Structures are given as C-alpha cells and as structure tokens.
C-alpha cells in the first residue's frame, strides 16, 4: 500500500507544471500550494483504501479545476424567472436603486455612523433608522439588528430569561432551512410553555397557563403555512388585553414586516406592522428583507423602556446590524414615508405590475423562441415566508423541448447560461415568469434564451 502512495508526485512537481504555474500570475504562491496540498491530502486515503492512483495528467487536471474555480467567486447574479418574488435561496428582496446608492456610500466612505456631528461625541448607529421606523410603524421606539431571528432571541434573553413565555401550539413555526422558532427561543434561556392544540387556541388556554413565572405572551405569525377548516386563534387585541391584565409583556413576531395592505393588490391579507403596534403589542419583530423589501435585518419596534433594555443587553452587540445594511434599510424606509414604495421598491413593484404588462413581455419572450414556447396563464407567488397559498395571476412563457424530452435538461441548460436563468418545471415544460425579472434585464434574458434555443435546434430529433 505504501508503495502505491509513492506514485504520488511532490507538491513542487505539481506546482512546477506550466498548466498550474500560470495561476501564480493571478494568485499567491501559497494559495496555489494549499490547493495542491488539499488535493493530495484528499487522494492519499483513497489510494490507501485500494483505489488506483490517478495519472499525473489527471492530478494536474484536478488541481487546475480547483484553481479555475477560484475565479468564480459568488454569490453572483441570476435571473429569477421562477415567479417567486421573495425567494430565500435567491437572496430574498432585491433592493431599490436608492438603497443601493446609500449602501455603496456607506461601504466606500467614512460616515457619521456613530458620531453626533453637533457635539462631536459618540452616538448610536440606531439613530439613523429609529425615527423612520417609529413613523412607518406608529411606534414609540425602534431598533435594528442582524436579522429577525436574532431580534426575537435578543428580546427574550433580555426580557424573559429563566422565565416562561406562552405560545400557541398552532404558531410553533419552522422558518426554513430546518430552523425552528421554538428552538431559537429556547436559546434565549426563556422557557416556552405551549398552549392550545395545533388547530385551536383560545384566550382561556393562555390564561390557564399563566403563573408567577410567566414573563410574556408571544404571538408568532404562521408566515409560511396556512391553516384551513376548524381553526381558532386569539386576536391581537384580545391577547394584549389578557397580557396586560396580568402585567405580562405581549410580543409579536410578524415575520414579514408588511407595511402596505396586500389585499389592495389582489393578495390575501398579510398582518401589518402598524396594526400590531396599534393593537397595543409591547414589541413587534420582523425581517428587513421580506415584504419590507430592504436588506437583511431584524427590526424591533415598540415600547421605549423595553427597546432601551434590549439596546443595553450584551447580546445586542453580538447581533448588531452592520453599517452598510443600516444605510440600505434607512433608504428603503424612506420610500414608504414618501409614499413611493410601489414605484421604487422592487418587491412591491413586482407585486403591483399589471397583468397586461406581464403579458406583453411574455409575448415578446415567446416570439424570440422560434416556435418552442407558448404563453399560458399561471400564478406568481410572494414566497419567503409571506402569504402562503395566495397568488397573483400572471402570464408564463412555457418552453418545451424540440425533441419532446423531459424539461430537466432544458432547465439545466438555462441554469448554465451567464447569467443563469431560473424557471419552474411543470410536466414537460420549463415555465418562465416575467413578473420577477426586472424589465432592465429583458435583454440579458433574451440573449440567454437565444443561446439555449440554438442548442435545442441543433439537436437531432
Ligand atoms: C422569516 C421569519 C423569521 C426569521 O426571519 P430572519 O430575518 O430570516 O431571521 C422569524 N419568524 C417568522 C415568523 C418568520 O416568518
């Protein structure tokens, strides 16, 4: 066995091959050395366990491929034609131009991030979003942290550690990627007390569970699933009334952070931040990059005495929001105050796009596809843990393979374009939805489609 390992070249021999050596123009010697070493470390046990030793050329090819991959740093842009507006795997909300400009400035320049220009003294980074958030939410105080899950974690650690928090069994949400909200909450040191049944929870269920150890009642929006049929939950006002009667905090995890009335766009109703505060919630939590349409952030709005407590907690530093996203969040919030959200924030622009405008683009895309596509009626979804089961009517481009074969190959070939195009597969067709592609990207999309079609037409039937 040892003798077989002797067939492996030294690192120096791999590195001195001209095919590998040329990478040293672009990368440091140590980076390329470490790639080669990594490769040899991986093949050694394979050979020891009986696999044949690769040839020298195969080894060079393997190291070459790894060096080549260094050049494809990501995440890189894709064209989202899935029709899912907030696609968590595709980065949730794309940002407005104004948010991007603010973020670029925050990134490349020094700023008054934590400096009061008047006094010259140290200030709080939260100043930049506090009053904007208070105005859009109608709240007394506000702060932003890294993401919504960390906002909930911080609040419960600061306000309910070693105490009990009551939650309805119908609201114990798994938020995606295998993460379950109850588990995150337990990390705060708070004890979760579950009440009610999966489908029905009454005010009396909460009331019966209240003890001297109870710190808070927590309402969680079941943002990514929908319960139908024999269901019952407790309204915001009822829960607030009950909690305050017992001197408890009443907290609301809204998930999406919706500030506009979704029913005006033909969607189902999504709970709004303003309503939560108006109903008397002590704190409400939501994401920056779901329906709010901003960068990743966790936003907490509510009573000043509580927000002050959270800001002083050690975890606040651990889940702090960075300056770049803070700037993007401020610029996004400003769109709401200027009443221009549906014209400027991409998520809301997509939601508000009229069906006729989508139909025109579908037709244009279809015309470019040499008879392989048709326009069909379909549905776009909001996604990203918002409005489950609610859809917007759309016009899809349905592409079928010339050979009539499975659509997977077509989908793969669309994904291999620069930039990659992502669609949905339904039976034997790839479906593309113009709603989630910015009209500015139509040229890039048509270019990618034309390349895929050349491949298709050159194939034998
Ligand atoms: C999405 C969601 C979260 C997590 O938000 P992140 O910003 O991704 O951390 C938490 N709670 C609910 C109800 C959600 O929908």
Tab-separated table of C-alpha atoms in Angstrom, residues 60-416:
chain	number	residue	atom	x	y	z
A	60	UNK	CA	-2.888	18.300	-12.910
A	61	UNK	CA	-6.437	18.491	-14.280
A	62	UNK	CA	-7.903	18.181	-10.794
A	63	UNK	CA	-5.705	20.940	-9.338
A	64	UNK	CA	-6.333	23.045	-12.456
A	65	UNK	CA	-10.100	22.751	-11.966
A	66	UNK	CA	-9.760	23.882	-8.359
A	67	UNK	CA	-7.642	26.884	-9.330
A	68	UNK	CA	-10.151	27.698	-12.076
A	69	UNK	CA	-12.967	27.620	-9.521
A	70	UNK	CA	-11.216	30.366	-7.514
A	71	UNK	CA	-12.157	32.750	-10.308
A	72	UNK	CA	-15.863	32.115	-9.867
A	73	UNK	CA	-16.372	33.867	-6.570
A	74	UNK	CA	-20.003	34.233	-5.620
A	75	UNK	CA	-22.734	34.902	-4.869
A	76	UNK	CA	-23.184	36.041	-8.460
A	77	UNK	CA	-26.334	37.372	-10.144
A	78	UNK	CA	-29.025	35.058	-11.552
A	79	UNK	CA	-32.207	35.862	-13.459
A	80	UNK	CA	-35.130	34.799	-11.266
A	81	UNK	CA	-37.906	33.755	-13.629
A	82	UNK	CA	-39.473	31.448	-11.038
A	83	UNK	CA	-42.293	33.873	-10.266
A	84	UNK	CA	-41.471	33.598	-6.572
A	85	UNK	CA	-40.923	37.208	-5.534
A	86	UNK	CA	-39.148	36.578	-2.216
A	87	UNK	CA	-37.067	33.509	-2.971
A	88	UNK	CA	-34.955	32.739	0.100
A	89	UNK	CA	-32.413	30.681	-1.874
A	90	UNK	CA	-32.044	33.527	-4.365
A	91	UNK	CA	-31.402	36.166	-1.710
A	92	UNK	CA	-34.940	37.340	-0.851
A	93	UNK	CA	-35.626	41.027	-1.654
A	94	UNK	CA	-33.681	42.798	-4.421
A	95	UNK	CA	-33.066	46.422	-3.389
A	96	UNK	CA	-34.114	49.770	-4.799
A	97	UNK	CA	-31.604	51.969	-6.626
A	98	UNK	CA	-31.749	54.444	-3.737
A	99	UNK	CA	-30.975	51.702	-1.196
A	100	UNK	CA	-28.055	50.563	-3.354
A	101	UNK	CA	-26.654	54.085	-3.615
A	102	UNK	CA	-26.867	54.540	0.149
A	103	UNK	CA	-25.163	51.185	0.682
A	104	UNK	CA	-22.389	51.941	-1.758
A	105	UNK	CA	-21.645	55.228	0.004
A	106	UNK	CA	-21.718	53.583	3.421
A	107	UNK	CA	-19.331	50.942	2.154
A	108	UNK	CA	-16.764	53.081	0.388
A	109	UNK	CA	-16.724	56.240	2.527
A	110	UNK	CA	-16.343	57.089	6.181
A	111	UNK	CA	-19.651	58.180	7.707
A	112	UNK	CA	-21.232	59.648	10.837
A	113	UNK	CA	-22.293	56.104	11.743
A	114	UNK	CA	-21.775	56.560	15.472
A	115	UNK	CA	-20.841	60.191	15.742
A	116	UNK	CA	-23.039	63.143	16.682
A	117	UNK	CA	-21.836	65.874	14.383
A	118	UNK	CA	-23.226	68.641	16.636
A	119	UNK	CA	-21.439	67.675	19.815
A	120	UNK	CA	-18.601	65.689	18.281
A	121	UNK	CA	-19.417	62.906	20.736
A	122	UNK	CA	-20.039	59.235	20.218
A	123	UNK	CA	-23.610	58.460	19.121
A	124	UNK	CA	-25.714	55.386	18.392
A	125	UNK	CA	-25.945	53.810	14.944
A	126	UNK	CA	-29.631	53.209	15.658
A	127	UNK	CA	-30.279	56.966	15.336
A	128	UNK	CA	-30.259	56.592	11.557
A	129	UNK	CA	-33.294	54.329	11.413
A	130	UNK	CA	-35.084	54.993	14.710
A	131	UNK	CA	-37.339	57.854	13.737
A	132	UNK	CA	-38.026	56.406	10.270
A	133	UNK	CA	-39.144	53.141	11.848
A	134	UNK	CA	-41.221	54.881	14.510
A	135	UNK	CA	-43.019	56.840	11.817
A	136	UNK	CA	-43.809	53.935	9.489
A	137	UNK	CA	-44.868	51.674	12.363
A	138	UNK	CA	-46.520	54.253	14.616
A	139	UNK	CA	-44.278	53.037	17.426
A	140	UNK	CA	-42.607	54.778	20.361
A	141	UNK	CA	-39.144	53.307	19.806
A	142	UNK	CA	-37.285	51.013	17.427
A	143	UNK	CA	-34.002	49.294	16.754
A	144	UNK	CA	-32.481	47.156	14.024
A	145	UNK	CA	-30.337	44.060	14.474
A	146	UNK	CA	-28.797	41.416	12.243
A	147	UNK	CA	-31.986	39.536	11.299
A	148	UNK	CA	-35.416	38.771	12.679
A	149	UNK	CA	-34.413	35.543	14.419
A	150	UNK	CA	-31.708	37.424	16.320
A	151	UNK	CA	-34.197	40.157	17.256
A	152	UNK	CA	-36.515	37.599	18.860
A	153	UNK	CA	-33.536	35.939	20.552
A	154	UNK	CA	-32.259	39.242	21.956
A	155	UNK	CA	-35.661	40.305	23.256
A	156	UNK	CA	-36.382	37.055	25.027
A	157	UNK	CA	-32.876	36.895	26.501
A	158	UNK	CA	-33.239	40.437	27.811
A	159	UNK	CA	-36.843	40.212	28.996
A	160	UNK	CA	-37.706	36.597	29.717
A	161	UNK	CA	-34.545	34.694	30.653
A	162	UNK	CA	-35.297	31.897	33.162
A	163	UNK	CA	-38.963	32.825	32.946
A	164	UNK	CA	-41.876	31.395	30.991
A	165	UNK	CA	-43.150	32.542	27.623
A	166	UNK	CA	-46.536	31.279	26.498
A	167	UNK	CA	-47.072	30.400	22.831
A	168	UNK	CA	-49.902	28.726	20.939
A	169	UNK	CA	-49.179	25.249	19.543
A	170	UNK	CA	-50.577	26.466	16.232
A	171	UNK	CA	-47.805	29.073	15.985
A	172	UNK	CA	-44.695	26.960	16.503
A	173	UNK	CA	-43.183	27.696	13.140
A	174	UNK	CA	-40.266	26.124	11.291
A	175	UNK	CA	-38.886	29.077	9.343
A	176	UNK	CA	-36.916	27.209	6.682
A	177	UNK	CA	-33.519	25.614	6.368
A	178	UNK	CA	-34.619	23.291	9.165
A	179	UNK	CA	-34.643	26.109	11.756
A	180	UNK	CA	-37.487	26.033	14.232
A	181	UNK	CA	-38.507	29.159	16.074
A	182	UNK	CA	-39.153	27.341	19.398
A	183	UNK	CA	-35.564	26.079	19.394
A	184	UNK	CA	-34.206	29.542	18.717
A	185	UNK	CA	-36.357	30.913	21.540
A	186	UNK	CA	-35.050	28.308	23.977
A	187	UNK	CA	-31.516	29.539	23.259
A	188	UNK	CA	-32.522	32.792	24.967
A	189	UNK	CA	-32.920	30.963	28.261
A	190	UNK	CA	-36.675	31.502	28.275
A	191	UNK	CA	-38.912	28.512	28.908
A	192	UNK	CA	-41.582	28.004	26.265
A	193	UNK	CA	-44.991	26.973	27.537
A	194	UNK	CA	-47.153	25.632	24.734
A	195	UNK	CA	-50.904	26.034	24.927
A	196	UNK	CA	-53.939	25.070	22.864
A	197	UNK	CA	-53.952	22.488	20.105
A	198	UNK	CA	-52.479	22.666	16.621
A	199	UNK	CA	-55.708	23.985	15.141
A	200	UNK	CA	-57.427	25.793	18.001
A	201	UNK	CA	-56.201	28.063	20.767
A	202	UNK	CA	-58.482	30.188	22.967
A	203	UNK	CA	-57.818	33.107	25.264
A	204	UNK	CA	-58.585	30.814	28.204
A	205	UNK	CA	-55.754	28.481	27.124
A	206	UNK	CA	-53.266	31.318	27.605
A	207	UNK	CA	-54.945	32.422	30.828
A	208	UNK	CA	-54.831	28.971	32.416
A	209	UNK	CA	-51.099	28.694	31.695
A	210	UNK	CA	-50.161	31.985	33.378
A	211	UNK	CA	-48.114	31.502	36.567
A	212	UNK	CA	-45.899	33.700	38.722
A	213	UNK	CA	-43.025	32.661	36.459
A	214	UNK	CA	-44.664	33.928	33.254
A	215	UNK	CA	-42.906	36.868	31.621
A	216	UNK	CA	-44.628	37.184	28.267
A	217	UNK	CA	-47.264	36.030	25.811
A	218	UNK	CA	-45.783	35.542	22.352
A	219	UNK	CA	-47.762	35.607	19.133
A	220	UNK	CA	-45.982	34.249	16.048
A	221	UNK	CA	-47.353	34.784	12.565
A	222	UNK	CA	-47.661	31.418	10.829
A	223	UNK	CA	-45.967	33.046	7.897
A	224	UNK	CA	-45.189	30.080	5.673
A	225	UNK	CA	-48.206	27.851	6.126
A	226	UNK	CA	-51.935	28.246	6.142
A	227	UNK	CA	-54.423	26.524	8.378
A	228	UNK	CA	-57.827	25.890	6.912
A	229	UNK	CA	-61.004	24.444	8.339
A	230	UNK	CA	-61.793	24.101	12.033
A	231	UNK	CA	-59.356	26.683	13.381
A	232	UNK	CA	-59.337	29.307	16.088
A	233	UNK	CA	-56.726	31.722	17.325
A	234	UNK	CA	-56.709	34.687	19.651
A	235	UNK	CA	-56.834	38.167	18.093
A	236	UNK	CA	-54.100	40.715	18.739
A	237	UNK	CA	-56.344	42.922	20.874
A	238	UNK	CA	-57.634	40.011	22.932
A	239	UNK	CA	-54.101	38.807	23.611
A	240	UNK	CA	-52.907	42.301	24.523
A	241	UNK	CA	-55.850	42.754	26.869
A	242	UNK	CA	-55.201	39.451	28.585
A	243	UNK	CA	-51.458	40.004	28.913
A	244	UNK	CA	-51.766	43.480	30.316
A	245	UNK	CA	-54.455	42.369	32.762
A	246	UNK	CA	-51.805	40.070	34.258
A	247	UNK	CA	-48.968	42.571	33.903
A	248	UNK	CA	-47.249	40.487	31.247
A	249	UNK	CA	-45.415	41.557	28.117
A	250	UNK	CA	-47.177	40.811	24.859
A	251	UNK	CA	-44.804	40.226	21.957
A	252	UNK	CA	-45.497	39.691	18.264
A	253	UNK	CA	-43.210	38.000	15.726
A	254	UNK	CA	-44.689	39.200	12.435
A	255	UNK	CA	-42.137	37.545	10.163
A	256	UNK	CA	-42.531	39.597	7.033
A	257	UNK	CA	-42.772	43.221	8.120
A	258	UNK	CA	-45.539	44.185	5.754
A	259	UNK	CA	-46.309	47.928	5.766
A	260	UNK	CA	-48.801	48.042	2.871
A	261	UNK	CA	-52.244	46.480	2.586
A	262	UNK	CA	-51.723	43.359	0.467
A	263	UNK	CA	-55.454	42.952	-0.224
A	264	UNK	CA	-55.307	46.086	-2.427
A	265	UNK	CA	-53.122	44.066	-4.820
A	266	UNK	CA	-55.462	41.084	-5.018
A	267	UNK	CA	-53.475	39.113	-2.469
A	268	UNK	CA	-54.654	37.574	0.772
A	269	UNK	CA	-54.356	39.630	3.932
A	270	UNK	CA	-50.886	39.799	5.497
A	271	UNK	CA	-50.656	41.174	9.062
A	272	UNK	CA	-49.220	44.696	9.109
A	273	UNK	CA	-46.689	46.184	11.492
A	274	UNK	CA	-48.822	49.281	12.163
A	275	UNK	CA	-51.778	47.128	13.207
A	276	UNK	CA	-49.674	45.176	15.644
A	277	UNK	CA	-48.485	48.362	17.360
A	278	UNK	CA	-51.966	49.915	17.232
A	279	UNK	CA	-53.361	46.805	18.921
A	280	UNK	CA	-51.018	47.512	21.838
A	281	UNK	CA	-48.256	44.944	21.339
A	282	UNK	CA	-45.313	45.809	23.592
A	283	UNK	CA	-42.819	44.739	20.940
A	284	UNK	CA	-43.168	43.585	17.336
A	285	UNK	CA	-40.425	41.834	15.361
A	286	UNK	CA	-39.951	41.482	11.603
A	287	UNK	CA	-37.392	40.923	8.836
A	288	UNK	CA	-35.884	43.665	6.703
A	289	UNK	CA	-35.644	41.541	3.561
A	290	UNK	CA	-39.104	40.041	3.233
A	291	UNK	CA	-42.118	42.207	2.312
A	292	UNK	CA	-40.399	45.306	3.669
A	293	UNK	CA	-38.186	44.986	0.583
A	294	UNK	CA	-34.904	46.045	2.187
A	295	UNK	CA	-31.607	44.396	3.118
A	296	UNK	CA	-31.315	41.557	5.629
A	297	UNK	CA	-32.141	42.963	9.064
A	298	UNK	CA	-34.183	42.249	12.144
A	299	UNK	CA	-36.397	45.108	13.203
A	300	UNK	CA	-37.874	45.563	16.643
A	301	UNK	CA	-40.489	48.256	17.268
A	302	UNK	CA	-42.472	49.034	20.408
A	303	UNK	CA	-42.198	50.495	23.892
A	304	UNK	CA	-39.205	52.702	24.609
A	305	UNK	CA	-38.422	51.288	28.048
A	306	UNK	CA	-38.135	47.817	26.502
A	307	UNK	CA	-36.106	48.873	23.468
A	308	UNK	CA	-33.692	50.670	25.840
A	309	UNK	CA	-33.287	47.456	27.799
A	310	UNK	CA	-32.555	45.459	24.634
A	311	UNK	CA	-30.034	48.029	23.435
A	312	UNK	CA	-28.067	47.653	26.687
A	313	UNK	CA	-28.052	43.836	26.685
A	314	UNK	CA	-24.689	42.193	25.812
A	315	UNK	CA	-26.333	40.175	23.026
A	316	UNK	CA	-27.223	43.457	21.284
A	317	UNK	CA	-23.563	43.764	20.370
A	318	UNK	CA	-23.407	40.162	19.174
A	319	UNK	CA	-26.364	40.634	16.809
A	320	UNK	CA	-25.578	44.210	15.751
A	321	UNK	CA	-26.523	45.349	12.264
A	322	UNK	CA	-23.635	46.455	10.029
A	323	UNK	CA	-23.329	49.970	8.631
A	324	UNK	CA	-23.985	49.004	5.030
A	325	UNK	CA	-27.302	47.318	5.642
A	326	UNK	CA	-28.273	50.055	8.080
A	327	UNK	CA	-27.873	52.587	5.264
A	328	UNK	CA	-29.895	50.405	2.871
A	329	UNK	CA	-32.632	49.963	5.441
A	330	UNK	CA	-32.896	53.731	6.015
A	331	UNK	CA	-33.179	54.385	2.285
A	332	UNK	CA	-35.836	51.662	1.942
A	333	UNK	CA	-37.912	53.041	4.822
A	334	UNK	CA	-37.796	56.476	3.247
A	335	UNK	CA	-39.693	55.090	0.216
A	336	UNK	CA	-42.630	54.313	2.500
A	337	UNK	CA	-42.613	57.778	4.042
A	338	UNK	CA	-42.548	59.318	0.560
A	339	UNK	CA	-45.438	57.096	-0.479
A	340	UNK	CA	-43.419	55.729	-3.378
A	341	UNK	CA	-42.938	52.125	-2.238
A	342	UNK	CA	-44.860	50.563	-5.140
A	343	UNK	CA	-42.869	52.597	-7.658
A	344	UNK	CA	-39.407	52.168	-6.157
A	345	UNK	CA	-39.116	49.024	-4.031
A	346	UNK	CA	-38.628	46.065	-6.396
A	347	UNK	CA	-40.692	43.638	-4.289
A	348	UNK	CA	-43.707	45.966	-4.375
A	349	UNK	CA	-43.127	46.927	-7.996
A	350	UNK	CA	-43.345	43.223	-8.867
A	351	UNK	CA	-46.479	42.745	-6.774
A	352	UNK	CA	-48.078	45.817	-8.370
A	353	UNK	CA	-47.173	45.014	-12.005
A	354	UNK	CA	-50.406	44.842	-14.043
A	355	UNK	CA	-51.176	41.572	-15.800
A	356	UNK	CA	-51.215	43.282	-19.246
A	357	UNK	CA	-47.625	44.475	-18.798
A	358	UNK	CA	-46.537	40.963	-17.911
A	359	UNK	CA	-48.493	39.558	-20.853
A	360	UNK	CA	-46.690	41.877	-23.287
A	361	UNK	CA	-43.292	40.735	-22.067
A	362	UNK	CA	-44.290	37.050	-22.129
A	363	UNK	CA	-45.325	37.513	-25.743
A	364	UNK	CA	-42.021	39.193	-26.579
A	365	UNK	CA	-40.026	36.402	-24.934
A	366	UNK	CA	-42.145	33.782	-26.678
A	367	UNK	CA	-41.685	35.400	-30.104
A	368	UNK	CA	-37.934	35.063	-29.687
A	369	UNK	CA	-38.163	31.323	-29.103
A	370	UNK	CA	-38.752	30.063	-32.647
A	371	UNK	CA	-41.975	28.213	-32.003
A	372	UNK	CA	-40.776	26.283	-28.953
A	373	UNK	CA	-42.777	28.349	-26.475
A	374	UNK	CA	-46.312	29.475	-25.791
A	375	UNK	CA	-47.840	31.987	-23.389
A	376	UNK	CA	-50.022	30.353	-20.756
A	377	UNK	CA	-51.962	31.584	-17.728
A	378	UNK	CA	-50.277	30.934	-14.426
A	379	UNK	CA	-49.619	32.232	-10.953
A	380	UNK	CA	-46.822	34.123	-9.233
A	381	UNK	CA	-46.273	33.751	-5.502
A	382	UNK	CA	-44.852	36.073	-2.883
A	383	UNK	CA	-42.831	33.386	-1.083
A	384	UNK	CA	-40.128	33.934	1.529
A	385	UNK	CA	-42.434	33.159	4.410
A	386	UNK	CA	-45.191	35.525	3.347
A	387	UNK	CA	-48.735	34.938	2.143
A	388	UNK	CA	-48.778	31.143	1.814
A	389	UNK	CA	-51.423	29.918	-0.567
A	390	UNK	CA	-52.062	33.368	-2.007
A	391	UNK	CA	-51.082	34.020	-5.613
A	392	UNK	CA	-51.122	36.714	-8.278
A	393	UNK	CA	-52.365	35.885	-11.790
A	394	UNK	CA	-49.550	36.003	-14.346
A	395	UNK	CA	-48.653	35.130	-17.953
A	396	UNK	CA	-45.984	32.459	-18.188
A	397	UNK	CA	-43.720	31.504	-21.042
A	398	UNK	CA	-43.930	27.717	-21.335
A	399	UNK	CA	-40.956	26.247	-23.203
A	400	UNK	CA	-40.938	22.665	-24.423
A	401	UNK	CA	-38.019	20.759	-25.852
A	402	UNK	CA	-37.965	20.299	-29.597
A	403	UNK	CA	-37.414	16.591	-29.081
A	404	UNK	CA	-40.352	16.445	-26.664
A	405	UNK	CA	-37.969	15.194	-23.969
A	406	UNK	CA	-38.011	15.935	-20.265
A	407	UNK	CA	-37.807	19.585	-19.295
A	408	UNK	CA	-34.999	18.990	-16.775
A	409	UNK	CA	-32.363	19.185	-19.487
A	410	UNK	CA	-33.758	22.474	-20.719
A	411	UNK	CA	-33.846	23.829	-17.173
A	412	UNK	CA	-30.234	22.779	-16.670
A	413	UNK	CA	-29.171	24.428	-19.870
A	414	UNK	CA	-30.941	27.660	-18.784
A	415	UNK	CA	-29.091	27.460	-15.470
A	416	UNK	CA	-25.752	27.124	-17.250
